[in-house]
Amino acid sequence: MLGEPRRDRIAERRAATRREIIDAAWQIARDKGLAQVTLRDVADAVGMRPPSLYTHFASKNAIYDAMFGDAWTQYREHSAALLAGEPDTSRAAMRFYARVFFDFAVAFPARHQLMNLRTIPGFTPSDEAYAPSVAVMRDFVARMARHGVRAQDDIDLFVALVSGMVDAQIANDPGGTRWSGLLDRAVNMFADDVGITSEGSRP
C-alpha cells in the first residue's frame, strides 16, 4: 500500500543471521562450556565458513558481548513476564524476586557465568551490551524501595546473598535442590536484618 515504509530486507536477513549465530554460541556453551565457544565451532553450527563469520562478529569476544547483552535481555523479559505473580507483602515479594533470579540462573549455568562471574579472560562487556543489566538493576532497586529497602548496602547484601546461593547450588549440587531449598530461609534472614519483621503489607 502507498505510504507504508519499505522493508529493509538486507537488514532483516543480517539480523536473522546474527540471531542464528548467537543461538548457536549459546548451544555450544550449554553443551561444552562457556570457555569452549570458538569461532570455528560457531561457524560450523550455522553452516558458515569462519571468514564469513567475521562480517557479523569481529572476534570471539564480540560474540561474547552479544551473548552478554542477550542474556540480560532474556532475564529482563523473563522477570517482567512473571510480575503478575508478585506477592503483595514485602517479605513474600523479596522471596519472589530471589526465586525468579535463582531459578533463571541455575537453569543455564554457562549463561549465569557470563552474566555474573567474569570467567572469560580479557572480556569486558561493551556499554551497549551492559545496558540491559543496568536496566534490570534499576528496576530491582525501584521494587525494593517500594518495600522500604533503599540503602545501597542493603541492596548489595541482597544481591550478594542470592548470587552466592546460586553459585553454591551450581558448584555443589548441580540439578539438585540443596541450596534452592534454603533460599526462602536466607531471604527471611535478610528481611529480619533490614527490619521487615512480619508478613504484613508493604510499607
JSON list of C-alpha atoms in Angstrom, two decimals:
[
{"chain": "A", "resi": 1, "resn": "MET", "atom": "CA", "xyz": [0.00, 0.00, 0.00]},
{"chain": "A", "resi": 2, "resn": "LEU", "atom": "CA", "xyz": [1.08, 3.58, -0.68]},
{"chain": "A", "resi": 3, "resn": "GLY", "atom": "CA", "xyz": [2.60, 5.33, 2.28]},
{"chain": "A", "resi": 4, "resn": "GLU", "atom": "CA", "xyz": [3.80, 2.17, 4.05]},
{"chain": "A", "resi": 5, "resn": "PRO", "atom": "CA", "xyz": [7.53, 2.12, 4.88]},
{"chain": "A", "resi": 6, "resn": "ARG", "atom": "CA", "xyz": [9.57, -0.21, 2.72]},
{"chain": "A", "resi": 7, "resn": "ARG", "atom": "CA", "xyz": [11.12, -3.19, 4.48]},
{"chain": "A", "resi": 8, "resn": "ASP", "atom": "CA", "xyz": [14.88, -3.30, 4.67]},
{"chain": "A", "resi": 9, "resn": "ARG", "atom": "CA", "xyz": [15.25, -6.95, 3.73]},
{"chain": "A", "resi": 10, "resn": "ILE", "atom": "CA", "xyz": [19.04, -6.84, 3.83]},
{"chain": "A", "resi": 11, "resn": "ALA", "atom": "CA", "xyz": [18.98, -5.58, 7.42]},
{"chain": "A", "resi": 12, "resn": "GLU", "atom": "CA", "xyz": [16.36, -8.19, 8.33]},
{"chain": "A", "resi": 13, "resn": "ARG", "atom": "CA", "xyz": [18.49, -11.00, 6.90]},
{"chain": "A", "resi": 14, "resn": "ARG", "atom": "CA", "xyz": [21.57, -9.70, 8.68]},
{"chain": "A", "resi": 15, "resn": "ALA", "atom": "CA", "xyz": [19.70, -9.51, 11.99]},
{"chain": "A", "resi": 16, "resn": "ALA", "atom": "CA", "xyz": [18.38, -13.04, 11.47]},
{"chain": "A", "resi": 17, "resn": "THR", "atom": "CA", "xyz": [21.89, -14.33, 10.77]},
{"chain": "A", "resi": 18, "resn": "ARG", "atom": "CA", "xyz": [23.26, -12.62, 13.89]},
{"chain": "A", "resi": 19, "resn": "ARG", "atom": "CA", "xyz": [20.44, -14.21, 15.91]},
{"chain": "A", "resi": 20, "resn": "GLU", "atom": "CA", "xyz": [21.30, -17.62, 14.48]},
{"chain": "A", "resi": 21, "resn": "ILE", "atom": "CA", "xyz": [24.98, -17.13, 15.37]},
{"chain": "A", "resi": 22, "resn": "ILE", "atom": "CA", "xyz": [24.17, -16.09, 18.94]},
{"chain": "A", "resi": 23, "resn": "ASP", "atom": "CA", "xyz": [21.81, -19.04, 19.38]},
{"chain": "A", "resi": 24, "resn": "ALA", "atom": "CA", "xyz": [24.50, -21.39, 18.08]},
{"chain": "A", "resi": 25, "resn": "ALA", "atom": "CA", "xyz": [27.03, -19.93, 20.51]},
{"chain": "A", "resi": 26, "resn": "TRP", "atom": "CA", "xyz": [24.60, -20.48, 23.40]},
{"chain": "A", "resi": 27, "resn": "GLN", "atom": "CA", "xyz": [24.11, -24.09, 22.36]},
{"chain": "A", "resi": 28, "resn": "ILE", "atom": "CA", "xyz": [27.86, -24.68, 22.27]},
{"chain": "A", "resi": 29, "resn": "ALA", "atom": "CA", "xyz": [28.17, -23.04, 25.71]},
{"chain": "A", "resi": 30, "resn": "ARG", "atom": "CA", "xyz": [25.44, -25.32, 27.02]},
{"chain": "A", "resi": 31, "resn": "ASP", "atom": "CA", "xyz": [26.98, -28.45, 25.52]},
{"chain": "A", "resi": 32, "resn": "LYS", "atom": "CA", "xyz": [30.69, -27.79, 26.07]},
{"chain": "A", "resi": 33, "resn": "GLY", "atom": "CA", "xyz": [31.02, -24.90, 28.49]},
{"chain": "A", "resi": 34, "resn": "LEU", "atom": "CA", "xyz": [31.29, -21.15, 28.07]},
{"chain": "A", "resi": 35, "resn": "ALA", "atom": "CA", "xyz": [35.06, -21.09, 27.59]},
{"chain": "A", "resi": 36, "resn": "GLN", "atom": "CA", "xyz": [34.81, -23.68, 24.82]},
{"chain": "A", "resi": 37, "resn": "VAL", "atom": "CA", "xyz": [32.93, -21.41, 22.43]},
{"chain": "A", "resi": 38, "resn": "THR", "atom": "CA", "xyz": [35.14, -21.00, 19.34]},
{"chain": "A", "resi": 39, "resn": "LEU", "atom": "CA", "xyz": [34.60, -19.13, 16.11]},
{"chain": "A", "resi": 40, "resn": "ARG", "atom": "CA", "xyz": [35.16, -22.32, 14.14]},
{"chain": "A", "resi": 41, "resn": "ASP", "atom": "CA", "xyz": [32.55, -24.26, 16.09]},
{"chain": "A", "resi": 42, "resn": "VAL", "atom": "CA", "xyz": [30.04, -21.44, 15.81]},
{"chain": "A", "resi": 43, "resn": "ALA", "atom": "CA", "xyz": [30.67, -21.14, 12.08]},
{"chain": "A", "resi": 44, "resn": "ASP", "atom": "CA", "xyz": [30.24, -24.90, 11.64]},
{"chain": "A", "resi": 45, "resn": "ALA", "atom": "CA", "xyz": [27.00, -24.83, 13.62]},
{"chain": "A", "resi": 46, "resn": "VAL", "atom": "CA", "xyz": [25.44, -22.25, 11.29]},
{"chain": "A", "resi": 47, "resn": "GLY", "atom": "CA", "xyz": [26.93, -23.69, 8.08]},
{"chain": "A", "resi": 48, "resn": "MET", "atom": "CA", "xyz": [29.27, -20.77, 7.52]},
{"chain": "A", "resi": 49, "resn": "ARG", "atom": "CA", "xyz": [32.99, -20.51, 6.86]},
{"chain": "A", "resi": 50, "resn": "PRO", "atom": "CA", "xyz": [34.90, -18.76, 9.68]},
{"chain": "A", "resi": 51, "resn": "PRO", "atom": "CA", "xyz": [35.93, -15.79, 7.46]},
{"chain": "A", "resi": 52, "resn": "SER", "atom": "CA", "xyz": [32.26, -15.15, 6.70]},
{"chain": "A", "resi": 53, "resn": "LEU", "atom": "CA", "xyz": [31.54, -15.06, 10.42]},
{"chain": "A", "resi": 54, "resn": "TYR", "atom": "CA", "xyz": [33.83, -12.04, 10.72]},
{"chain": "A", "resi": 55, "resn": "THR", "atom": "CA", "xyz": [31.38, -9.99, 8.64]},
{"chain": "A", "resi": 56, "resn": "HIS", "atom": "CA", "xyz": [28.97, -10.29, 11.59]},
{"chain": "A", "resi": 57, "resn": "PHE", "atom": "CA", "xyz": [31.32, -10.52, 14.60]},
{"chain": "A", "resi": 58, "resn": "ALA", "atom": "CA", "xyz": [34.88, -9.24, 14.53]},
{"chain": "A", "resi": 59, "resn": "SER", "atom": "CA", "xyz": [36.13, -11.60, 17.25]},
{"chain": "A", "resi": 60, "resn": "LYS", "atom": "CA", "xyz": [35.12, -14.24, 19.77]},
{"chain": "A", "resi": 61, "resn": "ASN", "atom": "CA", "xyz": [34.81, -11.52, 22.39]},
{"chain": "A", "resi": 62, "resn": "ALA", "atom": "CA", "xyz": [32.35, -9.74, 20.10]},
{"chain": "A", "resi": 63, "resn": "ILE", "atom": "CA", "xyz": [30.20, -12.89, 20.21]},
{"chain": "A", "resi": 64, "resn": "TYR", "atom": "CA", "xyz": [30.51, -12.99, 24.00]},
{"chain": "A", "resi": 65, "resn": "ASP", "atom": "CA", "xyz": [29.49, -9.34, 24.04]},
{"chain": "A", "resi": 66, "resn": "ALA", "atom": "CA", "xyz": [26.34, -10.07, 22.06]},
{"chain": "A", "resi": 67, "resn": "MET", "atom": "CA", "xyz": [25.62, -13.06, 24.30]},
{"chain": "A", "resi": 68, "resn": "PHE", "atom": "CA", "xyz": [26.05, -10.93, 27.43]},
{"chain": "A", "resi": 69, "resn": "GLY", "atom": "CA", "xyz": [23.52, -8.37, 26.25]},
{"chain": "A", "resi": 70, "resn": "ASP", "atom": "CA", "xyz": [21.21, -11.14, 25.07]},
{"chain": "A", "resi": 71, "resn": "ALA", "atom": "CA", "xyz": [21.36, -12.91, 28.44]},
{"chain": "A", "resi": 72, "resn": "TRP", "atom": "CA", "xyz": [20.37, -9.83, 30.42]},
{"chain": "A", "resi": 73, "resn": "THR", "atom": "CA", "xyz": [17.66, -9.02, 27.89]},
{"chain": "A", "resi": 74, "resn": "GLN", "atom": "CA", "xyz": [16.35, -12.57, 28.32]},
{"chain": "A", "resi": 75, "resn": "TYR", "atom": "CA", "xyz": [16.31, -12.14, 32.08]},
{"chain": "A", "resi": 76, "resn": "ARG", "atom": "CA", "xyz": [14.55, -8.79, 31.95]},
{"chain": "A", "resi": 77, "resn": "GLU", "atom": "CA", "xyz": [11.84, -10.20, 29.69]},
{"chain": "A", "resi": 78, "resn": "HIS", "atom": "CA", "xyz": [11.57, -13.35, 31.81]},
{"chain": "A", "resi": 79, "resn": "SER", "atom": "CA", "xyz": [11.15, -11.45, 35.07]},
{"chain": "A", "resi": 80, "resn": "ALA", "atom": "CA", "xyz": [8.70, -8.97, 33.53]},
{"chain": "A", "resi": 81, "resn": "ALA", "atom": "CA", "xyz": [6.53, -11.85, 32.33]},
{"chain": "A", "resi": 82, "resn": "LEU", "atom": "CA", "xyz": [6.31, -13.13, 35.91]},
{"chain": "A", "resi": 83, "resn": "LEU", "atom": "CA", "xyz": [5.47, -9.82, 37.59]},
{"chain": "A", "resi": 84, "resn": "ALA", "atom": "CA", "xyz": [1.76, -10.56, 37.60]},
{"chain": "A", "resi": 85, "resn": "GLY", "atom": "CA", "xyz": [2.51, -13.20, 40.23]},
{"chain": "A", "resi": 86, "resn": "GLU", "atom": "CA", "xyz": [4.40, -10.84, 42.56]},
{"chain": "A", "resi": 87, "resn": "PRO", "atom": "CA", "xyz": [3.06, -11.14, 46.12]},
{"chain": "A", "resi": 88, "resn": "ASP", "atom": "CA", "xyz": [1.60, -8.13, 47.91]},
{"chain": "A", "resi": 89, "resn": "THR", "atom": "CA", "xyz": [3.53, -8.49, 51.14]},
{"chain": "A", "resi": 90, "resn": "SER", "atom": "CA", "xyz": [7.11, -7.31, 51.46]},
{"chain": "A", "resi": 91, "resn": "ARG", "atom": "CA", "xyz": [8.84, -10.45, 52.72]},
{"chain": "A", "resi": 92, "resn": "ALA", "atom": "CA", "xyz": [6.99, -12.62, 50.22]},
{"chain": "A", "resi": 93, "resn": "ALA", "atom": "CA", "xyz": [7.83, -10.21, 47.41]},
{"chain": "A", "resi": 94, "resn": "MET", "atom": "CA", "xyz": [11.54, -10.35, 48.27]},
{"chain": "A", "resi": 95, "resn": "ARG", "atom": "CA", "xyz": [11.42, -14.14, 48.32]},
{"chain": "A", "resi": 96, "resn": "PHE", "atom": "CA", "xyz": [9.75, -13.93, 44.92]},
{"chain": "A", "resi": 97, "resn": "TYR", "atom": "CA", "xyz": [12.50, -11.67, 43.48]},
{"chain": "A", "resi": 98, "resn": "ALA", "atom": "CA", "xyz": [15.16, -14.04, 44.78]},
{"chain": "A", "resi": 99, "resn": "ARG", "atom": "CA", "xyz": [13.40, -17.12, 43.41]},
{"chain": "A", "resi": 100, "resn": "VAL", "atom": "CA", "xyz": [12.91, -15.65, 39.94]},
{"chain": "A", "resi": 101, "resn": "PHE", "atom": "CA", "xyz": [16.62, -14.83, 39.65]},
{"chain": "A", "resi": 102, "resn": "PHE", "atom": "CA", "xyz": [17.80, -18.05, 41.29]},
{"chain": "A", "resi": 103, "resn": "ASP", "atom": "CA", "xyz": [15.76, -20.33, 39.04]},
{"chain": "A", "resi": 104, "resn": "PHE", "atom": "CA", "xyz": [16.77, -18.43, 35.90]},
{"chain": "A", "resi": 105, "resn": "ALA", "atom": "CA", "xyz": [20.45, -18.63, 36.85]},
{"chain": "A", "resi": 106, "resn": "VAL", "atom": "CA", "xyz": [20.64, -22.30, 37.79]},
{"chain": "A", "resi": 107, "resn": "ALA", "atom": "CA", "xyz": [18.67, -23.34, 34.70]},
{"chain": "A", "resi": 108, "resn": "PHE", "atom": "CA", "xyz": [21.66, -22.48, 32.49]},
{"chain": "A", "resi": 109, "resn": "PRO", "atom": "CA", "xyz": [24.96, -22.24, 34.41]},
{"chain": "A", "resi": 110, "resn": "ALA", "atom": "CA", "xyz": [27.04, -21.12, 31.41]},
{"chain": "A", "resi": 111, "resn": "ARG", "atom": "CA", "xyz": [24.71, -18.19, 30.86]},
{"chain": "A", "resi": 112, "resn": "HIS", "atom": "CA", "xyz": [24.95, -17.28, 34.56]},
{"chain": "A", "resi": 113, "resn": "GLN", "atom": "CA", "xyz": [28.74, -17.41, 34.36]},
{"chain": "A", "resi": 114, "resn": "LEU", "atom": "CA", "xyz": [28.80, -14.94, 31.50]},
{"chain": "A", "resi": 115, "resn": "MET", "atom": "CA", "xyz": [26.25, -12.65, 33.15]},
{"chain": "A", "resi": 116, "resn": "ASN", "atom": "CA", "xyz": [27.75, -12.54, 36.62]},
{"chain": "A", "resi": 117, "resn": "LEU", "atom": "CA", "xyz": [31.14, -14.18, 37.12]},
{"chain": "A", "resi": 118, "resn": "ARG", "atom": "CA", "xyz": [33.58, -12.67, 34.61]},
{"chain": "A", "resi": 119, "resn": "THR", "atom": "CA", "xyz": [35.13, -16.02, 33.80]},
{"chain": "A", "resi": 120, "resn": "ILE", "atom": "CA", "xyz": [36.35, -15.10, 30.30]},
{"chain": "A", "resi": 121, "resn": "PRO", "atom": "CA", "xyz": [39.88, -13.61, 30.44]},
{"chain": "A", "resi": 122, "resn": "GLY", "atom": "CA", "xyz": [40.10, -10.27, 28.68]},
{"chain": "A", "resi": 123, "resn": "PHE", "atom": "CA", "xyz": [36.36, -9.89, 28.16]},
{"chain": "A", "resi": 124, "resn": "THR", "atom": "CA", "xyz": [34.56, -6.76, 29.32]},
{"chain": "A", "resi": 125, "resn": "PRO", "atom": "CA", "xyz": [31.06, -6.08, 28.02]},
{"chain": "A", "resi": 126, "resn": "SER", "atom": "CA", "xyz": [30.54, -3.02, 25.88]},
{"chain": "A", "resi": 127, "resn": "ASP", "atom": "CA", "xyz": [28.29, -0.20, 27.07]},
{"chain": "A", "resi": 128, "resn": "GLU", "atom": "CA", "xyz": [25.60, -1.39, 24.65]},
{"chain": "A", "resi": 129, "resn": "ALA", "atom": "CA", "xyz": [25.72, -4.97, 25.93]},
{"chain": "A", "resi": 130, "resn": "TYR", "atom": "CA", "xyz": [25.86, -3.79, 29.54]},
{"chain": "A", "resi": 131, "resn": "ALA", "atom": "CA", "xyz": [22.78, -1.59, 29.21]},
{"chain": "A", "resi": 132, "resn": "PRO", "atom": "CA", "xyz": [20.20, -4.37, 29.80]},
{"chain": "A", "resi": 133, "resn": "SER", "atom": "CA", "xyz": [21.89, -5.34, 33.07]},
{"chain": "A", "resi": 134, "resn": "VAL", "atom": "CA", "xyz": [21.77, -1.70, 34.20]},
{"chain": "A", "resi": 135, "resn": "ALA", "atom": "CA", "xyz": [18.06, -1.63, 33.36]},
{"chain": "A", "resi": 136, "resn": "VAL", "atom": "CA", "xyz": [17.49, -4.83, 35.36]},
{"chain": "A", "resi": 137, "resn": "MET", "atom": "CA", "xyz": [19.23, -3.37, 38.41]},
{"chain": "A", "resi": 138, "resn": "ARG", "atom": "CA", "xyz": [17.35, -0.10, 38.10]},
{"chain": "A", "resi": 139, "resn": "ASP", "atom": "CA", "xyz": [14.05, -2.00, 38.04]},
{"chain": "A", "resi": 140, "resn": "PHE", "atom": "CA", "xyz": [15.12, -4.11, 41.00]},
{"chain": "A", "resi": 141, "resn": "VAL", "atom": "CA", "xyz": [16.18, -1.12, 43.09]},
{"chain": "A", "resi": 142, "resn": "ALA", "atom": "CA", "xyz": [12.82, 0.52, 42.43]},
{"chain": "A", "resi": 143, "resn": "ARG", "atom": "CA", "xyz": [10.96, -2.62, 43.52]},
{"chain": "A", "resi": 144, "resn": "MET", "atom": "CA", "xyz": [12.97, -2.96, 46.71]},
{"chain": "A", "resi": 145, "resn": "ALA", "atom": "CA", "xyz": [12.34, 0.71, 47.51]},
{"chain": "A", "resi": 146, "resn": "ARG", "atom": "CA", "xyz": [8.62, 0.01, 47.47]},
{"chain": "A", "resi": 147, "resn": "HIS", "atom": "CA", "xyz": [9.26, -2.32, 50.40]},
{"chain": "A", "resi": 148, "resn": "GLY", "atom": "CA", "xyz": [11.30, 0.23, 52.32]},
{"chain": "A", "resi": 149, "resn": "VAL", "atom": "CA", "xyz": [14.71, -1.19, 51.34]},
{"chain": "A", "resi": 150, "resn": "ARG", "atom": "CA", "xyz": [16.63, 1.74, 49.89]},
{"chain": "A", "resi": 151, "resn": "ALA", "atom": "CA", "xyz": [20.17, 1.74, 51.32]},
{"chain": "A", "resi": 152, "resn": "GLN", "atom": "CA", "xyz": [22.82, 0.72, 48.81]},
{"chain": "A", "resi": 153, "resn": "ASP", "atom": "CA", "xyz": [24.47, -1.55, 51.38]},
{"chain": "A", "resi": 154, "resn": "ASP", "atom": "CA", "xyz": [21.19, -3.43, 51.81]},
{"chain": "A", "resi": 155, "resn": "ILE", "atom": "CA", "xyz": [20.72, -3.80, 48.05]},
{"chain": "A", "resi": 156, "resn": "ASP", "atom": "CA", "xyz": [24.31, -5.03, 47.72]},
{"chain": "A", "resi": 157, "resn": "LEU", "atom": "CA", "xyz": [23.78, -7.53, 50.53]},
{"chain": "A", "resi": 158, "resn": "PHE", "atom": "CA", "xyz": [20.64, -8.94, 48.93]},
{"chain": "A", "resi": 159, "resn": "VAL", "atom": "CA", "xyz": [22.38, -9.30, 45.55]},
{"chain": "A", "resi": 160, "resn": "ALA", "atom": "CA", "xyz": [25.40, -10.99, 47.13]},
{"chain": "A", "resi": 161, "resn": "LEU", "atom": "CA", "xyz": [23.18, -13.30, 49.17]},
{"chain": "A", "resi": 162, "resn": "VAL", "atom": "CA", "xyz": [21.15, -14.55, 46.22]},
{"chain": "A", "resi": 163, "resn": "SER", "atom": "CA", "xyz": [24.15, -14.75, 43.89]},
{"chain": "A", "resi": 164, "resn": "GLY", "atom": "CA", "xyz": [26.07, -16.73, 46.49]},
{"chain": "A", "resi": 165, "resn": "MET", "atom": "CA", "xyz": [23.20, -19.18, 46.84]},
{"chain": "A", "resi": 166, "resn": "VAL", "atom": "CA", "xyz": [23.17, -19.60, 43.05]},
{"chain": "A", "resi": 167, "resn": "ASP", "atom": "CA", "xyz": [26.91, -20.26, 42.96]},
{"chain": "A", "resi": 168, "resn": "ALA", "atom": "CA", "xyz": [26.71, -22.76, 45.83]},
{"chain": "A", "resi": 169, "resn": "GLN", "atom": "CA", "xyz": [23.88, -24.63, 44.10]},
{"chain": "A", "resi": 170, "resn": "ILE", "atom": "CA", "xyz": [25.65, -24.82, 40.75]},
{"chain": "A", "resi": 171, "resn": "ALA", "atom": "CA", "xyz": [29.03, -25.75, 42.24]},
{"chain": "A", "resi": 172, "resn": "ASN", "atom": "CA", "xyz": [27.94, -28.26, 44.85]},
{"chain": "A", "resi": 173, "resn": "ASP", "atom": "CA", "xyz": [24.59, -29.71, 43.85]},
{"chain": "A", "resi": 174, "resn": "PRO", "atom": "CA", "xyz": [24.00, -29.13, 40.13]},
{"chain": "A", "resi": 175, "resn": "GLY", "atom": "CA", "xyz": [20.49, -30.11, 39.18]},
{"chain": "A", "resi": 176, "resn": "GLY", "atom": "CA", "xyz": [19.56, -30.60, 42.84]},
{"chain": "A", "resi": 177, "resn": "THR", "atom": "CA", "xyz": [17.72, -28.61, 45.48]},
{"chain": "A", "resi": 178, "resn": "ARG", "atom": "CA", "xyz": [20.14, -28.31, 48.39]},
{"chain": "A", "resi": 179, "resn": "TRP", "atom": "CA", "xyz": [20.59, -24.53, 48.24]},
{"chain": "A", "resi": 180, "resn": "SER", "atom": "CA", "xyz": [17.34, -23.94, 46.39]},
{"chain": "A", "resi": 181, "resn": "GLY", "atom": "CA", "xyz": [15.58, -25.28, 49.45]},
{"chain": "A", "resi": 182, "resn": "LEU", "atom": "CA", "xyz": [17.41, -22.79, 51.68]},
{"chain": "A", "resi": 183, "resn": "LEU", "atom": "CA", "xyz": [16.67, -19.72, 49.58]},
{"chain": "A", "resi": 184, "resn": "ASP", "atom": "CA", "xyz": [13.48, -18.62, 51.36]},
{"chain": "A", "resi": 185, "resn": "ARG", "atom": "CA", "xyz": [15.17, -19.04, 54.73]},
{"chain": "A", "resi": 186, "resn": "ALA", "atom": "CA", "xyz": [18.10, -16.89, 53.62]},
{"chain": "A", "resi": 187, "resn": "VAL", "atom": "CA", "xyz": [15.81, -14.13, 52.35]},
{"chain": "A", "resi": 188, "resn": "ASN", "atom": "CA", "xyz": [13.82, -14.21, 55.57]},
{"chain": "A", "resi": 189, "resn": "MET", "atom": "CA", "xyz": [17.07, -13.69, 57.48]},
{"chain": "A", "resi": 190, "resn": "PHE", "atom": "CA", "xyz": [17.81, -10.70, 55.24]},
{"chain": "A", "resi": 191, "resn": "ALA", "atom": "CA", "xyz": [14.32, -9.30, 55.87]},
{"chain": "A", "resi": 192, "resn": "ASP", "atom": "CA", "xyz": [14.85, -9.64, 59.62]},
{"chain": "A", "resi": 193, "resn": "ASP", "atom": "CA", "xyz": [18.14, -7.79, 59.33]},
{"chain": "A", "resi": 194, "resn": "VAL", "atom": "CA", "xyz": [16.66, -4.82, 57.45]},
{"chain": "A", "resi": 195, "resn": "GLY", "atom": "CA", "xyz": [13.69, -4.58, 59.80]},
{"chain": "A", "resi": 196, "resn": "ILE", "atom": "CA", "xyz": [10.92, -6.20, 57.80]},
{"chain": "A", "resi": 197, "resn": "THR", "atom": "CA", "xyz": [9.90, -8.48, 60.60]},
{"chain": "A", "resi": 198, "resn": "SER", "atom": "CA", "xyz": [6.42, -9.62, 59.60]},
{"chain": "A", "resi": 199, "resn": "GLU", "atom": "CA", "xyz": [4.49, -10.78, 56.57]},
{"chain": "A", "resi": 200, "resn": "GLY", "atom": "CA", "xyz": [2.40, -7.62, 56.64]},
{"chain": "A", "resi": 201, "resn": "SER", "atom": "CA", "xyz": [1.56, -5.47, 53.67]},
{"chain": "A", "resi": 202, "resn": "ARG", "atom": "CA", "xyz": [4.06, -3.18, 52.03]},
{"chain": "A", "resi": 203, "resn": "PRO", "atom": "CA", "xyz": [5.02, -0.03, 53.96]}
]
